[in-house]
Amino acid sequence: MAGSIYGKNFTITTWGESHGKGLGVVIDGCPAGLDLCENDIQKFLNRRKPGQSKFTTQRKEGDLVSIFSGVFEGKTTGTPISLIVENTNQRSKDYSNIKDIYRPGHADFGFDKKYGFRDYRGGGRSSGRETIGRVAAGAIASKILNSLGITLTSYTKSIGPHKINYDNFDKDFISQNKLYMPDKIAYENASKYLEDCIAHQNSSGGTIECVISGMPVGIGEPVFDKLDANLAKAIFSIGAVKGFEIGDGFDVSNATGLSNNDSFVFKDKNIGKKTNHAGGILGGLSDGSNIIFRAAIKPTPSISTTQETVTSNNENVDISITGRHDPVIVPRAVVVVESMAAITILDLLLENMHSRLDYLTDFYKK
Ligand SMILES: Cc1cc2nc3c(=O)[nH]c(=O)nc-3n(C[C@H](O)[C@H](O)[C@H](O)COP(=O)(O)O)c2cc1C
């Protein structure tokens, strides 16, 4: 199966299935000399771990990471870093009843037709568990970005009809609630809404917002490797993401040139912008303002309400999906979105190292 490798300079290869022995990632291109221990990665993995609240799947996994290679005496060596998480709480029999049935909204139908057979246990490679490798790699990318003064803040912006109000924005509250919302009132309303969804054997979608601050100007490569194009690919590669927008996003279609343009201002020895409709990216390059983007996440496809579908023998049947599923994917995907953004930014920062002759001469000409 092709398509499991992402990045050009900081390359990640994720591997593993939901109900196989384990999952992980191989990272190639991580610079040598970074202090790295399992706990740096575990902190990130704990943010996506299942079984932590009534709003996530009840599958109980410790998701404990082991560093198998690439680190010696607490520092990265510049060689491939291999990270492994073992599966410990598979209940594959939960899936035997959907072995020959295509779940509406899931990847089953396409996988079966493409490969001729599929690992139906927990969705195999199309499971949300695949994102373990992304998050483990994202922890490392974020650590490097933080050392350069670049920080990423991600949170749930909405669940169903319940959106955050920026007047109530409380950054500290993000990590204090199970929905990762920065607004207590929106969190309480979203919680009630989700309880209702669960009671009706249904699921909910929502949106995730990510703000990246401390970006230097000029990161991204013109034409095919634009920063916004790469971010879009990274975020759209996450299961259940159905929309992506930067800055004012789809709202620009209702704007005028005058209302949409961000005026430049020279202040405190720096060129900045008065507003940030562009979301920190112009011409595919970072413009030095905060990068702001959003991802729309669809409702979890596996729901226990009876739905119509078809078997691999072309029979029309009804299906009610049992097993353990997230009633909403959004809170667990927050750190996945942040991780893919961190990997993308780091990859393009490394690419930028050879964009100018003076960068090379400064480094090599003694
Ligand atoms: C973190 C995460 C958790 C997920 N949990 C579930 C789940 O419990 N049940 C489910 O049916 N889909 C879940 N999904 C969504 C499926 O992986 C996804 O819908 C499926 O692969 C089909 O792909 P598509 O929605 O991108 O078309 C999850 C996705 C992510 C990113």
mmCIF file of C-alpha atoms and ligand atoms in Angstrom:
data_model
loop_
_atom_site.group_PDB
_atom_site.id
_atom_site.type_symbol
_atom_site.label_atom_id
_atom_site.label_comp_id
_atom_site.label_asym_id
_atom_site.label_seq_id
_atom_site.Cartn_x
_atom_site.Cartn_y
_atom_site.Cartn_z
ATOM 1 C CA MET A 1 0.000 0.000 0.000
ATOM 2 C CA ALA A 2 1.582 3.259 -1.102
ATOM 3 C CA GLY A 3 0.877 6.643 0.478
ATOM 4 C CA SER A 4 2.157 6.215 4.040
ATOM 5 C CA ILE A 5 5.092 8.637 3.728
ATOM 6 C CA TYR A 6 4.811 12.400 4.249
ATOM 7 C CA GLY A 7 7.393 15.189 4.102
ATOM 8 C CA LYS A 8 10.534 15.898 2.124
ATOM 9 C CA ASN A 9 13.192 16.871 4.690
ATOM 10 C CA PHE A 10 11.555 15.751 7.947
ATOM 11 C CA THR A 11 9.962 12.583 6.608
ATOM 12 C CA ILE A 12 7.450 10.467 8.483
ATOM 13 C CA THR A 13 6.378 6.942 7.561
ATOM 14 C CA THR A 14 3.450 5.739 9.646
ATOM 15 C CA TRP A 15 2.686 2.025 9.917
ATOM 16 C CA GLY A 16 0.339 -0.354 11.713
ATOM 17 C CA GLU A 17 -3.333 -1.251 11.964
ATOM 18 C CA SER A 18 -5.987 -0.707 14.606
ATOM 19 C CA HIS A 19 -6.065 -4.388 15.612
ATOM 20 C CA GLY A 20 -2.563 -5.495 14.607
ATOM 21 C CA LYS A 21 0.292 -5.919 17.093
ATOM 22 C CA GLY A 22 0.985 -2.203 17.238
ATOM 23 C CA LEU A 23 1.470 1.045 15.363
ATOM 24 C CA GLY A 24 4.219 3.552 14.959
ATOM 25 C CA VAL A 25 6.297 5.841 12.840
ATOM 26 C CA VAL A 26 9.765 6.084 11.356
ATOM 27 C CA ILE A 27 11.078 9.651 11.204
ATOM 28 C CA ASP A 28 13.942 10.370 8.855
ATOM 29 C CA GLY A 29 15.685 13.734 8.696
ATOM 30 C CA CYS A 30 15.393 14.792 12.315
ATOM 31 C CA PRO A 31 18.469 16.908 13.069
ATOM 32 C CA ALA A 32 21.011 15.420 15.488
ATOM 33 C CA GLY A 33 21.461 16.877 18.954
ATOM 34 C CA LEU A 34 17.846 17.281 20.070
ATOM 35 C CA ASP A 35 17.238 16.242 23.677
ATOM 36 C CA LEU A 36 14.542 13.580 23.387
ATOM 37 C CA CYS A 37 12.966 11.100 25.775
ATOM 38 C CA GLU A 38 9.796 9.027 25.729
ATOM 39 C CA ASN A 39 7.989 11.496 27.967
ATOM 40 C CA ASP A 40 8.363 14.289 25.357
ATOM 41 C CA ILE A 41 6.325 12.108 22.988
ATOM 42 C CA GLN A 42 4.001 10.564 25.588
ATOM 43 C CA LYS A 43 2.637 14.008 26.557
ATOM 44 C CA PHE A 44 1.342 14.412 23.005
ATOM 45 C CA LEU A 45 0.029 10.851 22.726
ATOM 46 C CA ASN A 46 -1.911 11.250 25.968
ATOM 47 C CA ARG A 47 -3.902 14.069 24.336
ATOM 48 C CA ARG A 48 -5.276 11.640 21.686
ATOM 49 C CA LYS A 49 -5.509 8.548 23.887
ATOM 50 C CA PRO A 50 -8.896 6.769 23.801
ATOM 51 C CA GLY A 51 -11.044 5.923 26.815
ATOM 52 C CA GLN A 52 -10.539 9.194 28.661
ATOM 53 C CA SER A 53 -14.126 10.453 28.852
ATOM 54 C CA LYS A 54 -17.684 9.585 27.895
ATOM 55 C CA PHE A 55 -17.056 11.588 24.701
ATOM 56 C CA THR A 56 -14.391 9.216 23.383
ATOM 57 C CA THR A 57 -14.323 5.536 22.482
ATOM 58 C CA GLN A 58 -14.250 3.270 25.530
ATOM 59 C CA ARG A 59 -11.361 1.245 24.074
ATOM 60 C CA LYS A 60 -8.800 1.343 26.920
ATOM 61 C CA GLU A 61 -5.298 1.771 25.570
ATOM 62 C CA GLY A 62 -2.264 3.073 27.478
ATOM 63 C CA ASP A 63 -0.686 4.084 24.150
ATOM 64 C CA LEU A 64 2.753 3.890 25.743
ATOM 65 C CA VAL A 65 5.508 4.816 23.315
ATOM 66 C CA SER A 66 8.930 3.162 23.019
ATOM 67 C CA ILE A 67 11.862 4.755 21.209
ATOM 68 C CA PHE A 68 13.461 1.925 19.236
ATOM 69 C CA SER A 69 16.182 3.840 17.403
ATOM 70 C CA GLY A 70 17.743 7.180 16.606
ATOM 71 C CA VAL A 71 18.367 8.377 20.172
ATOM 72 C CA PHE A 72 21.597 7.825 22.113
ATOM 73 C CA GLU A 73 22.313 9.115 25.605
ATOM 74 C CA GLY A 74 19.151 11.222 25.479
ATOM 75 C CA LYS A 75 19.912 12.987 22.186
ATOM 76 C CA THR A 76 18.819 12.381 18.609
ATOM 77 C CA THR A 77 21.692 11.032 16.506
ATOM 78 C CA GLY A 78 20.482 12.179 13.060
ATOM 79 C CA THR A 79 19.601 8.588 12.103
ATOM 80 C CA PRO A 80 16.033 7.292 11.619
ATOM 81 C CA ILE A 81 13.936 7.501 14.783
ATOM 82 C CA SER A 82 11.566 4.574 15.142
ATOM 83 C CA LEU A 83 8.685 4.910 17.612
ATOM 84 C CA ILE A 84 6.396 2.039 18.541
ATOM 85 C CA VAL A 85 3.096 1.804 20.433
ATOM 86 C CA GLU A 86 1.704 -1.671 21.130
ATOM 87 C CA ASN A 87 -2.014 -2.420 20.832
ATOM 88 C CA THR A 88 -3.201 -4.018 24.057
ATOM 89 C CA ASN A 89 -7.000 -3.763 24.064
ATOM 90 C CA GLN A 90 -8.136 -5.101 20.691
ATOM 91 C CA ARG A 91 -11.566 -6.739 20.620
ATOM 92 C CA SER A 92 -11.536 -7.922 17.040
ATOM 93 C CA LYS A 93 -14.655 -10.065 17.482
ATOM 94 C CA ASP A 94 -16.623 -6.801 17.729
ATOM 95 C CA TYR A 95 -15.966 -6.472 14.011
ATOM 96 C CA SER A 96 -16.797 -9.993 12.806
ATOM 97 C CA ASN A 97 -20.398 -8.907 12.056
ATOM 98 C CA ILE A 98 -19.199 -6.198 9.641
ATOM 99 C CA LYS A 99 -16.635 -8.440 7.931
ATOM 100 C CA ASP A 100 -18.671 -8.581 4.715
ATOM 101 C CA ILE A 101 -20.682 -5.379 5.184
ATOM 102 C CA TYR A 102 -19.779 -1.889 4.054
ATOM 103 C CA ARG A 103 -20.254 0.670 6.845
ATOM 104 C CA PRO A 104 -21.895 3.849 5.515
ATOM 105 C CA GLY A 105 -19.459 6.770 5.764
ATOM 106 C CA HIS A 106 -16.404 4.573 6.372
ATOM 107 C CA ALA A 107 -13.578 3.416 4.105
ATOM 108 C CA ASP A 108 -14.689 -0.267 3.863
ATOM 109 C CA PHE A 109 -16.219 -0.191 0.354
ATOM 110 C CA GLY A 110 -13.301 1.582 -1.320
ATOM 111 C CA PHE A 111 -10.636 -0.576 0.397
ATOM 112 C CA ASP A 112 -12.403 -3.797 -0.622
ATOM 113 C CA LYS A 113 -12.725 -2.751 -4.263
ATOM 114 C CA LYS A 114 -9.186 -1.373 -4.460
ATOM 115 C CA TYR A 115 -7.244 -4.225 -2.807
ATOM 116 C CA GLY A 116 -9.627 -7.164 -3.245
ATOM 117 C CA PHE A 117 -9.783 -7.710 0.518
ATOM 118 C CA ARG A 118 -9.339 -5.670 3.673
ATOM 119 C CA ASP A 119 -8.427 -5.772 7.341
ATOM 120 C CA TYR A 120 -11.945 -5.178 8.664
ATOM 121 C CA ARG A 121 -10.855 -5.216 12.344
ATOM 122 C CA GLY A 122 -11.406 -1.681 13.563
ATOM 123 C CA GLY A 123 -10.957 -0.228 10.085
ATOM 124 C CA GLY A 124 -7.367 -1.473 9.770
ATOM 125 C CA ARG A 125 -5.264 1.258 8.253
ATOM 126 C CA SER A 126 -8.219 3.661 7.893
ATOM 127 C CA SER A 127 -8.718 3.646 11.662
ATOM 128 C CA GLY A 128 -8.213 6.743 13.788
ATOM 129 C CA ARG A 129 -5.435 4.727 15.492
ATOM 130 C CA GLU A 130 -3.226 5.315 12.451
ATOM 131 C CA THR A 131 -2.821 8.873 13.750
ATOM 132 C CA ILE A 132 -0.650 7.607 16.644
ATOM 133 C CA GLY A 133 2.411 7.755 14.381
ATOM 134 C CA ARG A 134 1.564 11.281 13.234
ATOM 135 C CA VAL A 135 1.174 12.531 16.800
ATOM 136 C CA ALA A 136 4.411 10.869 17.955
ATOM 137 C CA ALA A 137 6.288 12.559 15.089
ATOM 138 C CA GLY A 138 4.424 15.815 15.730
ATOM 139 C CA ALA A 139 5.714 15.853 19.318
ATOM 140 C CA ILE A 140 9.276 15.869 17.996
ATOM 141 C CA ALA A 141 8.568 18.485 15.323
ATOM 142 C CA SER A 142 6.870 20.703 17.930
ATOM 143 C CA LYS A 143 9.828 20.399 20.279
ATOM 144 C CA ILE A 144 12.155 21.643 17.537
ATOM 145 C CA LEU A 145 9.739 24.449 16.572
ATOM 146 C CA ASN A 146 9.439 25.558 20.209
ATOM 147 C CA SER A 147 13.219 25.836 20.426
ATOM 148 C CA LEU A 148 13.001 28.263 17.470
ATOM 149 C CA GLY A 149 10.281 30.349 19.150
ATOM 150 C CA ILE A 150 7.424 28.917 17.060
ATOM 151 C CA THR A 151 4.388 27.705 19.007
ATOM 152 C CA LEU A 152 1.154 26.015 17.961
ATOM 153 C CA THR A 153 -2.126 26.377 19.840
ATOM 154 C CA SER A 154 -5.011 24.143 18.754
ATOM 155 C CA TYR A 155 -8.484 23.734 20.150
ATOM 156 C CA THR A 156 -12.031 22.739 19.362
ATOM 157 C CA LYS A 157 -13.798 25.710 17.789
ATOM 158 C CA SER A 158 -17.211 24.107 17.480
ATOM 159 C CA ILE A 159 -19.150 20.914 18.091
ATOM 160 C CA GLY A 160 -22.409 20.586 16.214
ATOM 161 C CA PRO A 161 -24.083 24.024 16.415
ATOM 162 C CA HIS A 162 -22.098 25.088 19.527
ATOM 163 C CA LYS A 163 -19.281 27.505 18.655
ATOM 164 C CA ILE A 164 -16.782 29.195 20.933
ATOM 165 C CA ASN A 165 -17.196 32.904 21.644
ATOM 166 C CA TYR A 166 -13.810 34.654 21.393
ATOM 167 C CA ASP A 167 -14.873 37.054 24.177
ATOM 168 C CA ASN A 168 -14.764 34.028 26.519
ATOM 169 C CA PHE A 169 -11.442 32.698 25.155
ATOM 170 C CA ASP A 170 -9.449 31.081 27.967
ATOM 171 C CA LYS A 171 -6.272 29.370 26.747
ATOM 172 C CA ASP A 172 -5.665 27.568 30.056
ATOM 173 C CA PHE A 173 -9.153 26.016 29.902
ATOM 174 C CA ILE A 174 -8.279 24.112 26.681
ATOM 175 C CA SER A 175 -6.352 21.417 28.547
ATOM 176 C CA GLN A 176 -8.799 21.421 31.463
ATOM 177 C CA ASN A 177 -11.832 20.040 29.620
ATOM 178 C CA LYS A 178 -12.355 16.816 27.692
ATOM 179 C CA LEU A 179 -13.541 18.597 24.566
ATOM 180 C CA TYR A 180 -10.432 20.858 24.368
ATOM 181 C CA MET A 181 -12.595 23.984 24.038
ATOM 182 C CA PRO A 182 -11.269 27.395 25.141
ATOM 183 C CA ASP A 183 -14.723 28.661 26.204
ATOM 184 C CA LYS A 184 -16.424 27.203 29.296
ATOM 185 C CA ILE A 185 -19.948 28.118 28.213
ATOM 186 C CA ALA A 186 -19.517 26.607 24.749
ATOM 187 C CA TYR A 187 -18.024 23.519 26.406
ATOM 188 C CA GLU A 188 -21.052 23.080 28.677
ATOM 189 C CA ASN A 189 -23.490 23.501 25.789
ATOM 190 C CA ALA A 190 -21.491 21.159 23.530
ATOM 191 C CA SER A 191 -21.364 18.540 26.314
ATOM 192 C CA LYS A 192 -25.172 18.547 26.640
ATOM 193 C CA TYR A 193 -25.517 18.333 22.861
ATOM 194 C CA LEU A 194 -23.154 15.334 22.743
ATOM 195 C CA GLU A 195 -24.989 13.565 25.557
ATOM 196 C CA ASP A 196 -28.133 13.910 23.471
ATOM 197 C CA CYS A 197 -26.330 12.539 20.390
ATOM 198 C CA ILE A 198 -25.114 9.543 22.404
ATOM 199 C CA ALA A 199 -28.618 8.930 23.806
ATOM 200 C CA HIS A 200 -29.940 8.859 20.231
ATOM 201 C CA GLN A 201 -27.138 6.499 19.049
ATOM 202 C CA ASN A 202 -25.836 9.260 16.830
ATOM 203 C CA SER A 203 -22.576 11.201 16.450
ATOM 204 C CA SER A 204 -21.492 14.807 15.899
ATOM 205 C CA GLY A 205 -19.007 16.743 13.802
ATOM 206 C CA GLY A 206 -17.239 19.997 14.553
ATOM 207 C CA THR A 207 -14.288 22.244 13.741
ATOM 208 C CA ILE A 208 -10.724 22.553 14.990
ATOM 209 C CA GLU A 209 -8.728 25.788 14.857
ATOM 210 C CA CYS A 210 -4.935 26.042 14.980
ATOM 211 C CA VAL A 211 -2.898 29.216 15.545
ATOM 212 C CA ILE A 212 0.828 29.185 14.823
ATOM 213 C CA SER A 213 2.802 32.103 16.238
ATOM 214 C CA GLY A 214 6.430 33.145 15.966
ATOM 215 C CA MET A 215 6.699 32.314 12.259
ATOM 216 C CA PRO A 216 9.562 33.876 10.307
ATOM 217 C CA VAL A 217 8.662 35.487 6.954
ATOM 218 C CA GLY A 218 9.135 33.513 3.728
ATOM 219 C CA ILE A 219 8.558 29.893 4.779
ATOM 220 C CA GLY A 220 7.001 27.812 1.989
ATOM 221 C CA GLU A 221 8.116 27.245 -1.613
ATOM 222 C CA PRO A 222 6.391 29.020 -4.499
ATOM 223 C CA VAL A 223 4.194 27.045 -6.902
ATOM 224 C CA PHE A 224 3.616 23.395 -5.841
ATOM 225 C CA ASP A 225 5.056 23.499 -2.319
ATOM 226 C CA LYS A 226 3.236 26.576 -1.085
ATOM 227 C CA LEU A 227 2.844 26.618 2.681
ATOM 228 C CA ASP A 228 -0.957 26.750 2.435
ATOM 229 C CA ALA A 229 -1.021 23.949 -0.161
ATOM 230 C CA ASN A 230 1.154 21.722 2.021
ATOM 231 C CA LEU A 231 -0.885 22.468 5.130
ATOM 232 C CA ALA A 232 -4.059 21.606 3.221
ATOM 233 C CA LYS A 233 -2.590 18.263 2.123
ATOM 234 C CA ALA A 234 -1.354 17.484 5.630
ATOM 235 C CA ILE A 235 -4.691 18.244 7.260
ATOM 236 C CA PHE A 236 -6.818 16.608 4.553
ATOM 237 C CA SER A 237 -4.764 13.423 4.971
ATOM 238 C CA ILE A 238 -6.352 12.974 8.435
ATOM 239 C CA GLY A 239 -9.400 10.703 8.390
ATOM 240 C CA ALA A 240 -12.766 12.469 8.744
ATOM 241 C CA VAL A 241 -11.437 15.923 7.705
ATOM 242 C CA LYS A 242 -13.850 17.316 5.109
ATOM 243 C CA GLY A 243 -12.971 21.002 5.026
ATOM 244 C CA PHE A 244 -9.899 23.211 5.412
ATOM 245 C CA GLU A 245 -9.564 26.989 5.395
ATOM 246 C CA ILE A 246 -6.882 29.573 6.117
ATOM 247 C CA GLY A 247 -7.563 33.025 7.540
ATOM 248 C CA ASP A 248 -10.996 34.205 6.440
ATOM 249 C CA GLY A 249 -11.272 31.063 4.293
ATOM 250 C CA PHE A 250 -14.585 30.659 2.479
ATOM 251 C CA ASP A 251 -15.762 34.060 3.779
ATOM 252 C CA VAL A 252 -13.371 35.817 1.325
ATOM 253 C CA SER A 253 -15.898 35.126 -1.389
ATOM 254 C CA ASN A 254 -18.206 37.677 0.288
ATOM 255 C CA ALA A 255 -15.480 40.288 0.834
ATOM 256 C CA THR A 256 -14.237 43.153 -1.343
ATOM 257 C CA GLY A 257 -10.592 43.870 -2.109
ATOM 258 C CA LEU A 258 -10.658 46.765 0.323
ATOM 259 C CA SER A 259 -12.140 44.779 3.181
ATOM 260 C CA ASN A 260 -10.033 41.676 2.538
ATOM 261 C CA ASN A 261 -6.575 43.220 2.044
ATOM 262 C CA ASP A 262 -4.391 43.479 5.142
ATOM 263 C CA SER A 263 -2.584 46.862 5.200
ATOM 264 C CA PHE A 264 1.134 46.682 5.891
ATOM 265 C CA VAL A 265 2.573 48.869 8.656
ATOM 266 C CA PHE A 266 6.139 49.580 9.685
ATOM 267 C CA LYS A 267 6.341 49.640 13.464
ATOM 268 C CA ASP A 268 9.019 48.849 16.062
ATOM 269 C CA LYS A 269 11.594 48.240 13.278
ATOM 270 C CA ASN A 270 9.403 45.558 11.693
ATOM 271 C CA ILE A 271 6.987 45.306 8.780
ATOM 272 C CA GLY A 272 3.691 43.874 10.045
ATOM 273 C CA LYS A 273 0.023 43.920 9.061
ATOM 274 C CA LYS A 274 -2.883 45.842 10.554
ATOM 275 C CA THR A 275 -5.271 42.909 10.137
ATOM 276 C CA ASN A 276 -4.853 39.221 9.297
ATOM 277 C CA HIS A 277 -7.587 38.178 6.866
ATOM 278 C CA ALA A 278 -4.890 36.224 4.992
ATOM 279 C CA GLY A 279 -4.248 33.992 7.999
ATOM 280 C CA GLY A 280 -0.487 34.546 7.896
ATOM 281 C CA ILE A 281 0.203 33.285 4.372
ATOM 282 C CA LEU A 282 0.592 35.341 1.176
ATOM 283 C CA GLY A 283 1.810 33.934 -2.142
ATOM 284 C CA GLY A 284 2.249 30.540 -0.488
ATOM 285 C CA LEU A 285 4.833 31.998 1.946
ATOM 286 C CA SER A 286 4.458 32.850 5.616
ATOM 287 C CA ASP A 287 4.082 36.630 6.036
ATOM 288 C CA GLY A 288 5.204 36.820 9.679
ATOM 289 C CA SER A 289 1.677 37.147 11.161
ATOM 290 C CA ASN A 290 0.091 34.283 13.046
ATOM 291 C CA ILE A 291 -0.954 31.433 10.777
ATOM 292 C CA ILE A 292 -4.602 30.631 11.471
ATOM 293 C CA PHE A 293 -6.366 27.687 9.908
ATOM 294 C CA ARG A 294 -9.409 25.514 10.551
ATOM 295 C CA ALA A 295 -10.383 21.924 9.792
ATOM 296 C CA ALA A 296 -13.969 20.685 9.532
ATOM 297 C CA ILE A 297 -14.412 17.180 10.965
ATOM 298 C CA LYS A 298 -17.372 15.040 9.974
ATOM 299 C CA PRO A 299 -19.499 13.109 12.489
ATOM 300 C CA THR A 300 -18.121 9.661 13.376
ATOM 301 C CA PRO A 301 -19.398 7.286 10.688
ATOM 302 C CA SER A 302 -19.788 4.225 12.971
ATOM 303 C CA ILE A 303 -23.111 4.727 14.776
ATOM 304 C CA SER A 304 -25.444 2.141 16.253
ATOM 305 C CA THR A 305 -28.628 3.568 14.744
ATOM 306 C CA THR A 306 -29.883 1.210 12.055
ATOM 307 C CA GLN A 307 -28.793 2.260 8.548
ATOM 308 C CA GLU A 308 -29.170 0.816 5.070
ATOM 309 C CA THR A 309 -26.140 -0.643 3.333
ATOM 310 C CA VAL A 310 -24.870 -3.433 1.067
ATOM 311 C CA THR A 311 -22.723 -6.552 1.624
ATOM 312 C CA SER A 312 -19.729 -7.636 -0.456
ATOM 313 C CA ASN A 313 -22.174 -10.177 -2.013
ATOM 314 C CA ASN A 314 -24.351 -7.295 -3.262
ATOM 315 C CA GLU A 315 -27.205 -7.900 -0.789
ATOM 316 C CA ASN A 316 -29.127 -4.918 0.555
ATOM 317 C CA VAL A 317 -29.112 -5.168 4.366
ATOM 318 C CA ASP A 318 -29.625 -3.103 7.505
ATOM 319 C CA ILE A 319 -26.665 -2.447 9.773
ATOM 320 C CA SER A 320 -26.365 -1.337 13.392
ATOM 321 C CA ILE A 321 -22.716 -0.869 14.320
ATOM 322 C CA THR A 322 -21.674 -2.169 17.700
ATOM 323 C CA GLY A 323 -18.154 -2.012 19.137
ATOM 324 C CA ARG A 324 -16.407 0.974 20.662
ATOM 325 C CA HIS A 325 -16.425 4.248 18.747
ATOM 326 C CA ASP A 326 -15.863 7.941 19.349
ATOM 327 C CA PRO A 327 -19.247 9.706 19.541
ATOM 328 C CA VAL A 328 -17.319 12.735 18.269
ATOM 329 C CA ILE A 329 -13.883 12.654 16.636
ATOM 330 C CA VAL A 330 -13.052 16.346 17.116
ATOM 331 C CA PRO A 331 -11.465 16.389 20.618
ATOM 332 C CA ARG A 332 -9.104 13.519 19.847
ATOM 333 C CA ALA A 333 -8.217 15.009 16.460
ATOM 334 C CA VAL A 334 -7.097 18.368 17.932
ATOM 335 C CA VAL A 335 -3.579 17.093 18.651
ATOM 336 C CA VAL A 336 -3.515 15.224 15.326
ATOM 337 C CA VAL A 337 -4.192 18.471 13.438
ATOM 338 C CA GLU A 338 -1.558 20.288 15.510
ATOM 339 C CA SER A 339 0.975 17.510 14.867
ATOM 340 C CA MET A 340 0.481 17.492 11.095
ATOM 341 C CA ALA A 341 0.841 21.291 11.062
ATOM 342 C CA ALA A 342 4.057 21.103 13.123
ATOM 343 C CA ILE A 343 5.538 18.464 10.788
ATOM 344 C CA THR A 344 4.654 20.592 7.741
ATOM 345 C CA ILE A 345 6.114 23.798 9.167
ATOM 346 C CA LEU A 346 9.339 22.068 10.230
ATOM 347 C CA ASP A 347 9.667 20.359 6.846
ATOM 348 C CA LEU A 348 9.422 23.717 5.059
ATOM 349 C CA LEU A 349 11.731 25.473 7.542
ATOM 350 C CA LEU A 350 14.384 22.877 6.682
ATOM 351 C CA GLU A 351 13.690 23.363 2.955
ATOM 352 C CA ASN A 352 14.179 27.112 3.361
ATOM 353 C CA MET A 353 17.757 26.591 4.591
ATOM 354 C CA HIS A 354 19.006 26.524 0.981
ATOM 355 C CA SER A 355 16.775 29.188 -0.551
ATOM 356 C CA ARG A 356 19.520 31.872 -0.665
ATOM 357 C CA LEU A 357 23.189 31.825 -1.598
ATOM 358 C CA ASP A 358 24.106 33.918 1.446
ATOM 359 C CA TYR A 359 22.601 31.230 3.730
ATOM 360 C CA LEU A 360 25.021 28.734 2.161
ATOM 361 C CA THR A 361 28.050 31.028 2.222
ATOM 362 C CA ASP A 362 27.361 32.052 5.822
ATOM 363 C CA PHE A 363 27.333 28.385 6.761
ATOM 364 C CA TYR A 364 30.090 26.876 4.610
ATOM 365 C CA LYS A 365 32.564 29.674 3.709
ATOM 366 C CA LYS A 366 34.995 30.037 6.550
HETATM 367 C C1 LIG B 1 -8.629 10.528 15.910
HETATM 368 C C2 LIG B 1 -9.658 9.835 15.057
HETATM 369 C C3 LIG B 1 -10.569 8.961 15.644
HETATM 370 C C4 LIG B 1 -11.551 8.328 14.885
HETATM 371 N N1 LIG B 1 -12.431 7.471 15.507
HETATM 372 C C5 LIG B 1 -13.382 6.831 14.754
HETATM 373 C C6 LIG B 1 -14.289 5.911 15.371
HETATM 374 O O1 LIG B 1 -14.253 5.664 16.576
HETATM 375 N N2 LIG B 1 -15.212 5.306 14.572
HETATM 376 C C7 LIG B 1 -15.287 5.549 13.222
HETATM 377 O O2 LIG B 1 -16.143 4.997 12.562
HETATM 378 N N3 LIG B 1 -14.451 6.430 12.626
HETATM 379 C C8 LIG B 1 -13.490 7.062 13.351
HETATM 380 N N4 LIG B 1 -12.630 7.932 12.736
HETATM 381 C C9 LIG B 1 -12.886 8.317 11.343
HETATM 382 C C10 LIG B 1 -12.453 7.322 10.302
HETATM 383 O O3 LIG B 1 -11.092 7.019 10.445
HETATM 384 C C11 LIG B 1 -12.731 7.905 8.914
HETATM 385 O O4 LIG B 1 -13.994 8.467 8.861
HETATM 386 C C12 LIG B 1 -12.648 6.824 7.862
HETATM 387 O O5 LIG B 1 -11.299 6.459 7.684
HETATM 388 C C13 LIG B 1 -13.199 7.265 6.504
HETATM 389 O O6 LIG B 1 -12.427 8.289 5.965
HETATM 390 P P1 LIG B 1 -13.034 9.720 5.614
HETATM 391 O O7 LIG B 1 -13.981 10.053 6.714
HETATM 392 O O8 LIG B 1 -11.838 10.647 5.593
HETATM 393 O O9 LIG B 1 -13.706 9.616 4.284
HETATM 394 C C14 LIG B 1 -11.625 8.570 13.489
HETATM 395 C C15 LIG B 1 -10.706 9.444 12.895
HETATM 396 C C16 LIG B 1 -9.732 10.078 13.662
HETATM 397 C C17 LIG B 1 -8.775 11.032 12.999
#
